[in-house]
Short mmCIF file of C-alpha atoms in Angstrom, two decimals:
data_model
loop_
_atom_site.label_atom_id
_atom_site.label_comp_id
_atom_site.label_asym_id
_atom_site.label_seq_id
_atom_site.Cartn_x
_atom_site.Cartn_y
_atom_site.Cartn_z
CA UNK T 16 81.27 28.83 173.34
CA UNK T 17 80.66 28.38 176.72
CA UNK T 18 80.29 25.33 178.52
CA UNK T 19 77.13 25.47 181.43
CA UNK T 20 79.15 22.61 183.61
CA UNK T 21 82.59 23.47 182.14
CA UNK T 22 85.22 22.81 184.91
CA UNK T 23 87.23 25.64 186.39
CA UNK T 24 90.56 24.37 184.39
CA UNK T 25 90.06 23.16 181.40
CA UNK T 26 91.24 19.72 180.18
CA UNK T 27 92.20 17.99 177.18
CA UNK T 28 88.65 15.88 177.22
CA UNK T 29 85.28 16.32 178.72
CA UNK T 30 85.07 15.94 182.56
CA UNK T 31 82.20 15.76 185.06
CA UNK T 32 81.12 19.19 186.46
CA UNK T 33 82.34 20.06 189.86
CA UNK T 34 80.21 19.39 192.83
CA UNK T 35 79.57 21.02 196.28
CA UNK T 36 80.40 18.71 199.00
CA UNK T 37 78.63 20.55 201.47
CA UNK T 38 75.23 19.66 200.81
CA UNK T 39 73.90 16.17 201.38
CA UNK T 40 70.15 16.26 200.16
CA UNK T 41 69.66 19.13 197.55
CA UNK T 42 66.38 17.89 195.71
CA UNK T 43 64.21 18.96 198.68
CA UNK T 44 66.20 22.47 199.31
CA UNK T 45 63.74 25.38 198.86
CA UNK T 46 65.36 28.45 196.97
CA UNK T 47 66.89 30.93 199.28
CA UNK T 48 65.51 34.65 199.48
CA UNK T 49 66.88 35.95 196.65
CA UNK T 50 67.55 39.92 195.83
CA UNK T 51 65.11 41.45 193.62
CA UNK T 52 66.19 41.51 189.92
CA UNK T 53 62.81 40.97 188.17
CA UNK T 54 59.87 40.77 190.15
CA UNK T 55 58.73 37.61 188.05
CA UNK T 56 60.13 35.12 190.58
CA UNK T 57 60.14 35.03 194.29
CA UNK T 58 63.26 33.00 195.31
CA UNK T 59 67.21 32.06 193.95
CA UNK T 60 67.76 28.84 192.15
CA UNK T 61 67.69 25.90 194.11
CA UNK T 62 71.09 24.14 195.29
CA UNK T 63 71.14 21.65 192.50
CA UNK T 64 70.54 24.11 189.93
CA UNK T 65 73.30 26.25 191.34
CA UNK T 66 75.80 23.26 192.06
CA UNK T 67 74.86 21.42 188.62
CA UNK T 68 74.25 24.26 186.22
CA UNK T 69 75.04 27.96 187.53
CA UNK T 70 78.14 27.88 189.57
CA UNK T 71 80.27 25.88 187.38
CA UNK T 72 79.39 28.32 184.50
CA UNK T 73 79.87 31.35 186.53
CA UNK T 74 83.31 30.19 187.64
CA UNK T 75 83.81 29.25 183.84
CA UNK T 76 82.90 33.15 182.53
CA UNK T 77 84.67 34.66 185.50
CA UNK T 78 88.33 32.88 184.35
CA UNK T 79 87.80 33.50 180.46
CA UNK T 80 85.13 36.00 179.65
CA UNK T 81 85.23 38.49 182.51
CA UNK T 82 87.37 40.95 180.58
CA UNK T 83 85.14 40.93 177.32
CA UNK T 84 82.04 41.62 179.78
CA UNK T 85 84.09 44.47 181.47
CA UNK T 86 84.89 45.61 178.16
CA UNK T 87 81.20 45.41 176.90
CA UNK T 88 80.34 47.47 179.83
CA UNK T 89 82.89 50.14 179.32
CA UNK T 90 81.33 50.38 175.55
CA UNK T 91 77.76 50.80 176.82
CA UNK T 92 78.85 53.49 179.26
CA UNK T 93 80.43 55.26 176.74
CA UNK T 94 77.50 55.23 174.76
CA UNK T 95 75.02 56.02 177.39
CA UNK T 96 77.50 59.30 177.78
CA UNK T 97 77.01 59.79 173.89
CA UNK T 98 73.00 59.69 174.27
CA UNK T 99 73.17 62.11 177.42
CA UNK T 100 71.81 59.28 179.18
CA UNK T 101 74.95 59.36 181.86
CA UNK T 102 76.84 62.20 182.54
CA UNK T 103 80.43 62.41 181.80
CA UNK T 104 81.25 61.82 185.53
CA UNK T 105 78.89 59.27 185.67
CA UNK T 106 80.43 57.38 183.12
CA UNK T 107 83.87 57.66 184.42
CA UNK T 108 82.91 56.52 187.76
CA UNK T 109 81.24 53.46 186.31
CA UNK T 110 84.16 52.65 184.22
CA UNK T 111 86.62 53.19 186.90
CA UNK T 112 84.27 50.54 189.31
CA UNK T 113 84.51 48.15 186.22
CA UNK T 114 88.20 48.59 186.07
CA UNK T 115 88.34 47.38 189.80
CA UNK T 116 86.48 44.12 189.37
CA UNK T 117 88.98 40.97 189.30
CA UNK T 118 88.31 37.34 189.16
CA UNK T 119 88.36 37.52 192.88
CA UNK T 120 85.69 39.99 193.32
CA UNK T 121 82.68 38.22 191.90
CA UNK T 122 81.15 35.15 193.30
CA UNK T 123 78.48 33.19 192.48
CA UNK T 124 75.18 33.85 195.10
CA UNK T 125 72.18 32.47 194.35
CA UNK T 126 70.54 34.90 196.73
CA UNK T 127 72.29 38.20 195.50
CA UNK T 128 72.86 37.56 191.88
CA UNK T 129 71.04 34.23 190.76
CA UNK T 130 74.70 33.24 190.10
CA UNK T 131 74.84 35.16 187.07
CA UNK T 132 77.76 36.78 185.98
CA UNK T 133 75.90 39.61 184.20
CA UNK T 134 74.00 40.23 187.21
CA UNK T 135 77.06 39.88 189.63
CA UNK T 136 78.65 42.81 187.65
CA UNK T 137 75.90 44.72 187.38
CA UNK T 138 75.05 44.46 191.49
CA UNK T 139 79.36 45.04 192.31
CA UNK T 140 79.04 48.30 190.51
CA UNK T 141 75.64 49.57 191.61
CA UNK T 142 76.64 48.94 195.39
CA UNK T 143 79.65 51.05 194.95
CA UNK T 144 78.56 53.77 193.37
CA UNK T 145 78.57 56.98 195.39
CA UNK T 146 75.02 58.21 194.22
CA UNK T 147 72.57 56.14 192.22
CA UNK T 148 72.68 56.32 188.55
CA UNK T 149 69.14 55.90 187.50
CA UNK T 150 70.12 55.55 183.95
CA UNK T 151 72.68 52.70 183.76
CA UNK T 152 71.52 49.68 181.96
CA UNK T 153 68.61 51.11 180.78
CA UNK T 154 67.33 49.52 177.63
CA UNK T 155 69.31 46.50 178.05
CA UNK T 156 69.32 42.72 177.86
CA UNK T 157 71.75 40.19 178.86
CA UNK T 158 71.09 38.06 175.43
CA UNK T 159 73.25 40.37 173.10
CA UNK T 160 75.41 41.00 176.06
CA UNK T 161 76.24 37.34 176.48
CA UNK T 162 76.35 36.82 172.54
CA UNK T 163 79.01 39.29 172.36
CA UNK T 164 81.17 38.23 175.05
CA UNK T 165 81.36 34.71 173.61
CA UNK T 166 81.85 36.11 170.01
CA UNK T 167 84.87 38.23 171.57
CA UNK T 168 86.18 34.61 173.65
CA UNK T 169 85.89 32.67 170.44
CA UNK T 170 87.37 35.42 168.39
CA UNK T 171 90.40 35.54 170.75
CA UNK T 172 90.52 31.54 170.74
CA UNK T 173 90.93 31.62 166.89
CA UNK T 174 93.79 34.29 167.22
CA UNK T 175 95.48 32.20 169.31
CA UNK T 176 95.47 28.88 167.35
CA UNK T 177 96.14 31.18 164.49
CA UNK T 178 99.67 32.43 165.94
CA UNK T 179 100.65 28.57 166.92
CA UNK T 180 100.13 27.67 163.37
CA UNK T 181 101.88 30.71 162.18
CA UNK T 182 104.92 29.32 164.39
CA UNK T 183 104.46 25.65 163.25
CA UNK T 184 104.35 26.89 159.63
CA UNK T 185 107.70 28.98 160.30
CA UNK T 186 109.51 26.31 161.29
CA UNK T 187 108.22 23.87 158.66
CA UNK T 188 109.33 26.11 156.14
CA UNK T 189 112.91 26.36 157.74
CA UNK T 190 113.53 22.32 158.05
CA UNK T 191 112.31 22.31 154.48
CA UNK T 192 114.78 24.57 153.06
CA UNK T 193 117.40 22.55 155.03
CA UNK T 194 116.18 19.21 153.62
CA UNK T 195 115.20 19.73 150.05
CA UNK T 196 118.28 18.38 148.71
CA UNK T 197 118.50 14.84 150.78
CA UNK T 198 116.82 11.76 148.47
CA UNK T 199 114.27 9.50 150.49
CA UNK T 200 111.84 7.27 149.35
CA UNK T 201 108.19 8.48 148.34
CA UNK T 202 105.70 5.81 149.11
CA UNK T 203 102.58 5.41 147.08
CA UNK T 204 100.24 2.46 148.53
CA UNK T 205 102.55 1.54 151.35
CA UNK T 206 105.15 0.77 148.48
CA UNK T 207 108.54 2.47 147.67
CA UNK T 208 107.74 4.62 144.66
CA UNK T 209 109.79 7.66 143.58
CA UNK T 210 112.42 9.71 144.86
CA UNK T 211 111.74 12.58 146.91
CA UNK T 212 113.24 14.97 150.01
CA UNK T 213 112.05 15.65 153.41
CA UNK T 214 112.01 19.32 152.05
CA UNK T 215 109.35 18.24 149.55
CA UNK T 216 107.01 16.59 152.06
CA UNK T 217 107.40 19.18 154.64
CA UNK T 218 106.71 21.92 151.84
CA UNK T 219 102.93 19.69 151.48
CA UNK T 220 102.65 20.06 154.88
CA UNK T 221 103.39 23.87 154.89
CA UNK T 222 100.87 24.09 152.06
CA UNK T 223 98.01 22.59 154.39
CA UNK T 224 99.06 25.17 157.05
CA UNK T 225 98.50 27.71 155.00
CA UNK T 226 95.64 26.77 153.73
CA UNK T 227 94.00 26.00 157.30
CA UNK T 228 95.12 29.84 158.04
CA UNK T 229 93.42 31.48 155.24
CA UNK T 230 90.09 29.03 156.35
CA UNK T 231 90.76 30.15 160.04
CA UNK T 232 90.99 33.92 158.69
CA UNK T 233 87.66 33.55 156.83
CA UNK T 234 86.24 32.15 159.98
CA UNK T 235 87.43 34.92 161.98
CA UNK T 236 86.28 37.58 159.45
CA UNK T 237 82.77 35.84 159.23
CA UNK T 238 82.39 35.85 162.99
CA UNK T 239 83.77 39.56 163.24
CA UNK T 240 80.17 40.87 163.64
CA UNK T 241 79.17 42.52 166.67
CA UNK T 242 75.95 41.21 168.43
CA UNK T 243 75.69 44.16 170.89
CA UNK T 244 72.66 46.50 170.36
CA UNK T 245 70.47 43.63 169.42
CA UNK T 246 68.79 43.60 172.85
CA UNK T 247 66.87 40.34 173.64
CA UNK T 248 65.98 39.12 169.92
CA UNK T 249 64.19 42.18 168.10
CA UNK T 250 66.54 45.36 168.70
CA UNK T 251 66.43 47.98 171.14
CA UNK T 252 64.28 51.09 171.66
CA UNK T 253 67.29 53.54 172.09
CA UNK T 254 69.26 55.19 169.14
CA UNK T 255 72.37 53.09 170.06
CA UNK T 256 75.42 53.38 167.55
CA UNK T 257 76.09 49.97 166.94
CA UNK T 258 78.76 50.96 164.20
CA UNK T 259 80.87 53.02 166.74
CA UNK T 260 80.03 50.20 169.78
CA UNK T 261 81.27 47.52 167.22
CA UNK T 262 84.48 49.41 166.39
CA UNK T 263 84.85 49.79 170.05
CA UNK T 264 84.97 46.21 170.40
CA UNK T 265 87.33 45.62 167.59
CA UNK T 266 84.42 44.03 164.97
CA UNK T 267 84.45 44.82 161.70
CA UNK T 268 80.84 45.85 161.66
CA UNK T 269 77.47 45.27 163.72
CA UNK T 270 75.35 42.01 162.87
CA UNK T 271 72.83 43.26 160.80
CA UNK T 272 70.10 41.04 162.17
CA UNK T 273 69.11 41.23 165.68
CA UNK T 274 67.58 37.80 165.70
CA UNK T 275 71.08 36.25 164.44
CA UNK T 276 73.25 38.22 166.53
CA UNK T 277 71.50 36.25 169.62
CA UNK T 278 70.37 33.10 168.35
CA UNK T 279 73.26 32.27 166.38
CA UNK T 280 76.22 30.49 167.49
CA UNK T 281 77.41 29.41 163.82
CA UNK T 282 80.96 30.60 164.47
CA UNK T 283 81.52 27.99 166.95
CA UNK T 284 80.47 25.12 164.40
CA UNK T 285 82.58 26.69 161.80
CA UNK T 286 85.59 27.12 163.88
CA UNK T 287 85.43 23.79 165.42
CA UNK T 288 84.82 22.22 161.76
CA UNK T 289 88.36 24.04 160.80
CA UNK T 290 89.61 22.18 163.63
CA UNK T 291 88.34 19.16 162.82
CA UNK T 292 89.81 19.47 158.65
CA UNK T 293 93.21 20.52 160.31
CA UNK T 294 93.30 17.56 163.05
CA UNK T 295 92.36 14.84 160.14
CA UNK T 296 95.47 16.66 157.64
CA UNK T 297 98.03 16.60 160.53
CA UNK T 298 97.05 12.90 161.42
CA UNK T 299 98.11 11.77 158.34
CA UNK T 300 101.49 13.72 158.28
CA UNK T 301 102.22 12.43 161.79
CA UNK T 302 101.44 8.65 160.55
CA UNK T 303 104.16 9.29 158.16
CA UNK T 304 106.62 10.41 161.00
CA UNK T 305 105.58 7.35 162.76
CA UNK T 306 106.35 4.80 159.88
CA UNK T 307 109.85 6.55 158.79
CA UNK T 308 110.78 6.52 162.79
CA UNK T 309 110.11 2.67 163.10
CA UNK T 310 113.11 0.38 163.02
CA UNK T 311 112.24 -0.95 159.83
CA UNK T 312 112.95 2.46 158.23
CA UNK T 313 114.78 4.42 160.74
CA UNK T 314 114.53 7.59 158.56
CA UNK T 315 113.93 10.09 161.36
CA UNK T 316 115.12 10.53 165.15
CA UNK T 317 114.05 12.36 167.83
CA UNK T 318 116.11 13.51 170.67
CA UNK T 319 116.04 11.75 174.18
CA UNK T 320 113.84 14.58 175.86
CA UNK T 321 110.84 13.86 173.08
CA UNK T 322 111.02 10.11 173.27
CA UNK T 323 110.08 7.06 175.61
CA UNK T 324 111.32 3.64 176.45
CA UNK T 325 110.35 0.33 177.03
CA UNK T 326 110.15 -1.22 180.11
CA UNK T 327 110.67 -4.51 179.18
CA UNK T 328 112.80 -4.09 176.17
CA UNK T 329 116.03 -1.96 176.59
CA UNK T 330 117.00 -2.45 173.11
CA UNK T 331 113.80 -0.08 172.17
CA UNK T 332 113.70 3.87 171.66
CA UNK T 333 109.96 4.99 171.33
CA UNK T 334 108.59 8.03 170.20
CA UNK T 335 105.06 8.16 172.02
CA UNK T 336 104.75 12.05 171.28
CA UNK T 337 103.81 10.91 167.48
CA UNK T 338 101.53 8.66 168.80
CA UNK T 339 100.24 11.50 171.51
CA UNK T 340 99.94 14.01 168.50
CA UNK T 341 97.81 11.81 166.42
CA UNK T 342 95.63 10.56 169.15
CA UNK T 343 94.70 13.91 170.04
CA UNK T 344 93.76 14.92 166.39
CA UNK T 345 91.04 12.21 166.91
CA UNK T 346 89.09 14.50 169.57
CA UNK T 347 89.20 17.77 167.28
CA UNK T 348 86.43 16.05 164.73
CA UNK T 349 84.58 14.96 167.99
CA UNK T 350 84.29 18.54 169.56
CA UNK T 351 82.65 19.73 166.05
CA UNK T 352 80.33 16.94 165.95
CA UNK T 353 79.20 17.67 169.57
CA UNK T 354 78.76 21.15 168.66
CA UNK T 355 76.58 20.61 165.40
CA UNK T 356 74.78 17.97 167.40
CA UNK T 357 73.83 20.76 170.15
CA UNK T 358 72.45 23.07 167.82
CA UNK T 359 70.53 20.94 165.44
CA UNK T 360 66.63 20.70 165.82
CA UNK T 361 66.84 23.92 167.84
CA UNK T 362 64.29 27.14 167.39
CA UNK T 363 66.44 30.25 166.21
CA UNK T 364 66.38 32.36 168.93
CA UNK T 365 68.27 32.80 172.16
CA UNK T 366 68.62 29.76 173.66
CA UNK T 367 70.77 28.22 176.47
CA UNK T 368 70.91 25.02 174.79
CA UNK T 369 72.41 26.63 172.25
CA UNK T 370 74.47 29.51 173.32
CA UNK T 371 76.00 27.15 176.39
CA UNK T 372 75.60 23.67 176.49
CA UNK T 373 76.22 22.90 172.57
CA UNK T 374 79.19 25.05 173.19
CA UNK T 375 80.46 22.53 176.30
CA UNK T 376 83.74 21.46 174.78
CA UNK T 377 84.97 24.43 172.52
CA UNK T 378 87.55 25.90 174.79
CA UNK T 379 88.58 22.50 175.35
CA UNK T 380 88.60 21.99 171.41
CA UNK T 381 90.99 24.91 171.07
CA UNK T 382 93.26 23.85 174.13
CA UNK T 383 93.54 20.49 172.47
CA UNK T 384 94.28 21.85 169.15
CA UNK T 385 96.72 24.64 170.67
CA UNK T 386 98.44 22.16 172.44
CA UNK T 387 98.61 19.60 169.62
CA UNK T 388 100.14 22.37 167.29
CA UNK T 389 102.65 23.15 170.05
CA UNK T 390 104.05 19.64 170.35
CA UNK T 391 104.53 19.20 166.41
CA UNK T 392 106.36 22.48 166.26
CA UNK T 393 108.72 21.05 168.39
CA UNK T 394 108.88 17.78 166.56
CA UNK T 395 109.67 19.17 163.35
CA UNK T 396 112.04 21.54 165.21
CA UNK T 397 113.98 18.79 166.42
CA UNK T 398 113.67 15.99 164.36
CA UNK T 399 116.67 14.63 162.64
CA UNK T 400 116.79 12.96 159.45
CA UNK T 401 119.24 10.40 158.69
CA UNK T 402 120.40 10.72 155.19
CA UNK T 403 122.36 7.55 155.05
CA UNK T 404 119.06 5.42 155.73
CA UNK T 405 117.20 7.27 153.31
CA UNK T 406 119.70 6.81 150.80
CA UNK T 407 120.21 3.38 150.99
CA UNK T 408 116.27 2.72 150.45
CA UNK T 409 116.74 4.60 147.51
CA UNK T 410 119.57 2.82 146.39
CA UNK T 411 117.81 -0.89 146.98
CA UNK T 412 114.83 -0.33 145.52
CA UNK T 413 114.18 0.21 141.74
CA UNK T 414 112.62 3.86 142.04
CA UNK T 415 113.63 4.64 138.48
CA UNK T 416 111.58 2.14 136.69
CA UNK T 417 109.14 5.29 135.48
CA UNK T 418 112.20 7.19 134.24
CA UNK T 419 113.48 3.84 132.39
CA UNK T 420 110.13 3.58 130.62
CA UNK T 421 110.31 7.41 129.87
CA UNK T 422 113.51 6.59 128.53
CA UNK T 423 113.06 4.16 126.28
CA UNK T 424 109.80 6.12 124.83
CA UNK T 425 111.52 9.41 124.65
CA UNK T 426 115.05 8.32 123.45
CA UNK T 427 114.55 4.89 121.87
CA UNK T 428 110.87 5.42 120.13
CA UNK T 429 109.32 2.61 122.00
CA UNK T 430 105.65 3.02 122.29
CA UNK T 431 104.83 3.93 125.85
CA UNK T 432 102.77 0.84 126.84
CA UNK T 433 105.17 -1.40 125.26
CA UNK T 434 107.97 0.74 127.45
CA UNK T 435 106.06 -0.10 130.51
CA UNK T 436 106.24 -3.79 130.07
CA UNK T 437 109.80 -3.86 128.94
CA UNK T 438 110.96 -2.03 132.17
CA UNK T 439 108.55 -4.09 134.18
CA UNK T 440 110.03 -7.70 132.63
CA UNK T 441 113.48 -5.91 133.27
CA UNK T 442 112.84 -5.29 136.77
CA UNK T 443 111.57 -8.75 137.63
CA UNK T 444 114.62 -10.46 136.00
CA UNK T 445 116.98 -7.80 137.72
CA UNK T 446 115.56 -8.45 141.13
CA UNK T 447 115.33 -12.20 140.57
CA UNK T 448 119.15 -12.50 139.51
CA UNK T 449 120.08 -10.17 142.53
CA UNK T 450 121.38 -7.23 140.16
CA UNK T 451 120.87 -3.83 142.26
CA UNK T 452 119.53 -0.98 140.71
CA UNK T 453 122.69 0.51 139.87
CA UNK T 454 124.43 0.41 137.71
CA UNK T 455 122.23 -2.30 136.59
CA UNK T 456 122.27 -5.48 133.96
CA UNK T 457 122.17 -4.11 130.14
CA UNK T 458 122.06 -7.85 129.30
CA UNK T 459 118.78 -8.45 130.89
CA UNK T 460 117.13 -5.01 129.54
CA UNK T 461 118.38 -6.07 126.17
CA UNK T 462 116.53 -9.63 126.34
CA UNK T 463 113.42 -7.76 127.64
CA UNK T 464 113.51 -5.57 124.82
CA UNK T 465 114.05 -8.30 122.29
CA UNK T 466 111.15 -10.24 123.40
CA UNK T 467 108.91 -7.43 121.99
CA UNK T 468 111.60 -7.26 118.94
CA UNK T 469 113.21 -4.42 120.05
CA UNK T 470 116.78 -3.50 119.43
CA UNK T 471 118.42 -0.86 121.98
CA UNK T 472 121.01 1.45 121.30
CA UNK T 473 122.95 2.24 124.55
CA UNK T 474 121.22 -0.27 127.57
CA UNK T 475 123.74 0.52 129.53
CA UNK T 476 123.41 4.03 129.88
CA UNK T 477 119.62 4.04 130.06
CA UNK T 478 120.05 2.04 133.07
CA UNK T 479 122.73 4.05 134.91
CA UNK T 480 120.53 7.14 134.22
CA UNK T 481 117.29 5.75 135.26
CA UNK T 482 118.32 4.43 138.75
CA UNK T 483 120.76 6.91 139.68
CA UNK T 484 119.61 8.49 142.93
CA UNK T 485 120.43 11.70 142.37
CA UNK T 486 119.45 11.94 138.81
CA UNK T 487 115.89 10.83 139.85
CA UNK T 488 115.67 14.28 141.78
CA UNK T 489 117.43 16.12 138.90
CA UNK T 490 115.14 15.31 136.08
CA UNK T 491 112.34 16.25 137.83
CA UNK T 492 111.56 19.39 135.43
CA UNK T 493 107.85 20.66 136.05
CA UNK T 494 106.60 23.36 138.96
CA UNK T 495 105.65 21.63 142.11
CA UNK T 496 107.92 18.88 141.83
CA UNK T 497 110.06 17.26 144.38
CA UNK T 498 113.38 19.09 142.12
CA UNK T 499 115.27 20.68 145.06
CA UNK T 500 115.07 23.90 142.76
CA UNK T 501 111.38 23.71 142.41
CA UNK T 502 111.02 22.89 146.18
CA UNK T 503 113.16 26.11 146.87
CA UNK T 504 110.73 28.16 144.63
CA UNK T 505 107.71 26.77 146.40
CA UNK T 506 109.28 27.30 149.71
CA UNK T 507 109.76 31.17 148.71
CA UNK T 508 106.29 31.50 147.48
CA UNK T 509 104.89 29.85 150.96
CA UNK T 510 106.80 32.31 152.71
CA UNK T 511 105.56 35.30 151.11
CA UNK T 512 102.06 33.75 151.61
CA UNK T 513 103.08 33.26 155.31
CA UNK T 514 104.23 36.77 155.89
CA UNK T 515 100.97 37.92 154.15
CA UNK T 516 98.82 35.89 156.60
CA UNK T 517 100.92 36.94 159.64
CA UNK T 518 100.14 40.70 158.69
CA UNK T 519 96.53 40.02 158.37
CA UNK T 520 96.60 38.75 161.49
CA UNK T 521 98.30 41.57 162.85
CA UNK T 522 95.72 43.64 161.25
CA UNK T 523 92.62 41.98 163.14
CA UNK T 524 94.46 42.12 166.54
CA UNK T 525 95.20 46.05 165.88
CA UNK T 526 91.54 46.44 165.16
CA UNK T 527 90.71 45.25 168.89
CA UNK T 528 93.45 47.19 170.65
CA UNK T 529 92.33 50.24 168.66
CA UNK T 530 89.11 49.86 169.66
CA UNK T 531 89.91 49.69 173.46
CA UNK T 532 92.24 52.95 172.85
CA UNK T 533 88.80 54.76 171.59
CA UNK T 534 86.65 53.36 174.16
CA UNK T 535 89.18 54.74 177.06
CA UNK T 536 89.42 58.05 174.96
CA UNK T 537 85.50 58.28 174.64
CA UNK T 538 85.67 57.83 178.70
CA UNK T 539 88.48 60.23 179.37
CA UNK T 540 90.44 59.99 182.35
CA UNK T 541 88.84 59.47 186.06
CA UNK T 542 88.93 62.94 188.24
CA UNK T 543 88.67 63.67 191.89
CA UNK T 544 84.77 64.25 191.06
CA UNK T 545 84.46 60.66 190.29
CA UNK T 546 85.46 59.14 193.52
CA UNK T 547 83.57 55.92 195.02
CA UNK T 548 83.36 54.15 197.90
CA UNK T 549 86.07 51.61 198.12
CA UNK T 550 83.95 48.89 199.82
CA UNK T 551 84.33 45.26 199.02
CA UNK T 552 81.47 42.73 198.67
CA UNK T 553 77.93 42.08 197.23
CA UNK T 554 75.15 43.93 198.46
#
């Protein structure tokens, strides 16, 4: 959404709005004489209102929404021509003037345009028309114009993040394929539990990213309804072809209810909710990387240009980039809460509180998410997994305890719960005796079994098989397991899903391009008869 007091340059977090420094006292400053825009009020906004609210809003919209406003105005021009309210020449002249508008062409002027981008654009074009075009902007409202520009902006942000997530997922899948055969300890309750691989862990990350992509696609499709033609709140009086206008702006369809079109900013809450959920998931995966990068583990290493140092302890190599990533994920949930609270307890109508204030930090939320994803992409691309350190822990820990209990039941006929007890007693006695997990101490296993009146046929074979590091992966048989072949199968399916999602996003981007092309065809090329005055500046 669009902040009233957003800074000109988006930042990772909330900032105070810029202030003018040339005004000493603003509370008593009377509004300047304003150009007549409605006849309802006699003056323009005060300096205070201009400085605190309107000017920052204007700068934000010129920087981030101007292109959307111009695209909407072109679509409207094409519709006026279709309804024969503008001649083809008039429509082309308006379009040519719109094409000339760049960020530097519009200025927030309380006296000329009430520091409003829609009024500024209208007056900029009107001042340059070679002859009056009386029907231009008849039956129009700023409400649906603004809602449409904001939705197009939000749609653009969703696509931008989705593109970054596609890149991250591609890198994750590639690294998962490289590392699906490297044994490493997996942890439950912060304790070494079973043998897995980095590839297995990264495949889990890929699954989360694909899930987020599907949800973002659903969010995009939900917001891809065009508000244009809703008017102020009740619809419009001219027979606007809303389906055609929606298509020209790359939307799937028009928003069917005019009130919803101008009152709802649900898309901003839904989109930021997905950012918050993504942040929560990424923080958990990054916590694993932080753990693995600690000196007690040493499972991973990042290159020097992604690392930091201690100013006091020269032996340290720190990974603050991981702390940055995890820290940033916290903001994403906060941004969603901000949007949600900004919309609650408001009437369901066009409202500045919802359309602007409630969305103050939406761009910041998307910028933060985008930057976080980019950082994580580079980390995953360049992280090195230390196979020796990971295997050493797998060799040192009794990670085959579950396999030993299984083998006691399946090959020796020991009841399952008894097998668990026998295996546990063996591990305790072996650890106390300083016996390494592999090949183990068959006598200790025989003694643990004898305590339950059990005689084992081949305790040495049971131990050698259960605590063999490579067998710990090879014996896994079910789909979705950490077995390297199962991971490879999962990665192939994930790659197919990724390509399908990439195609789906491309299809939606193509619809926006096709709509712009249709608008251009409808308006036709400008000819010599459509020449206009080249003046600059507001009137």
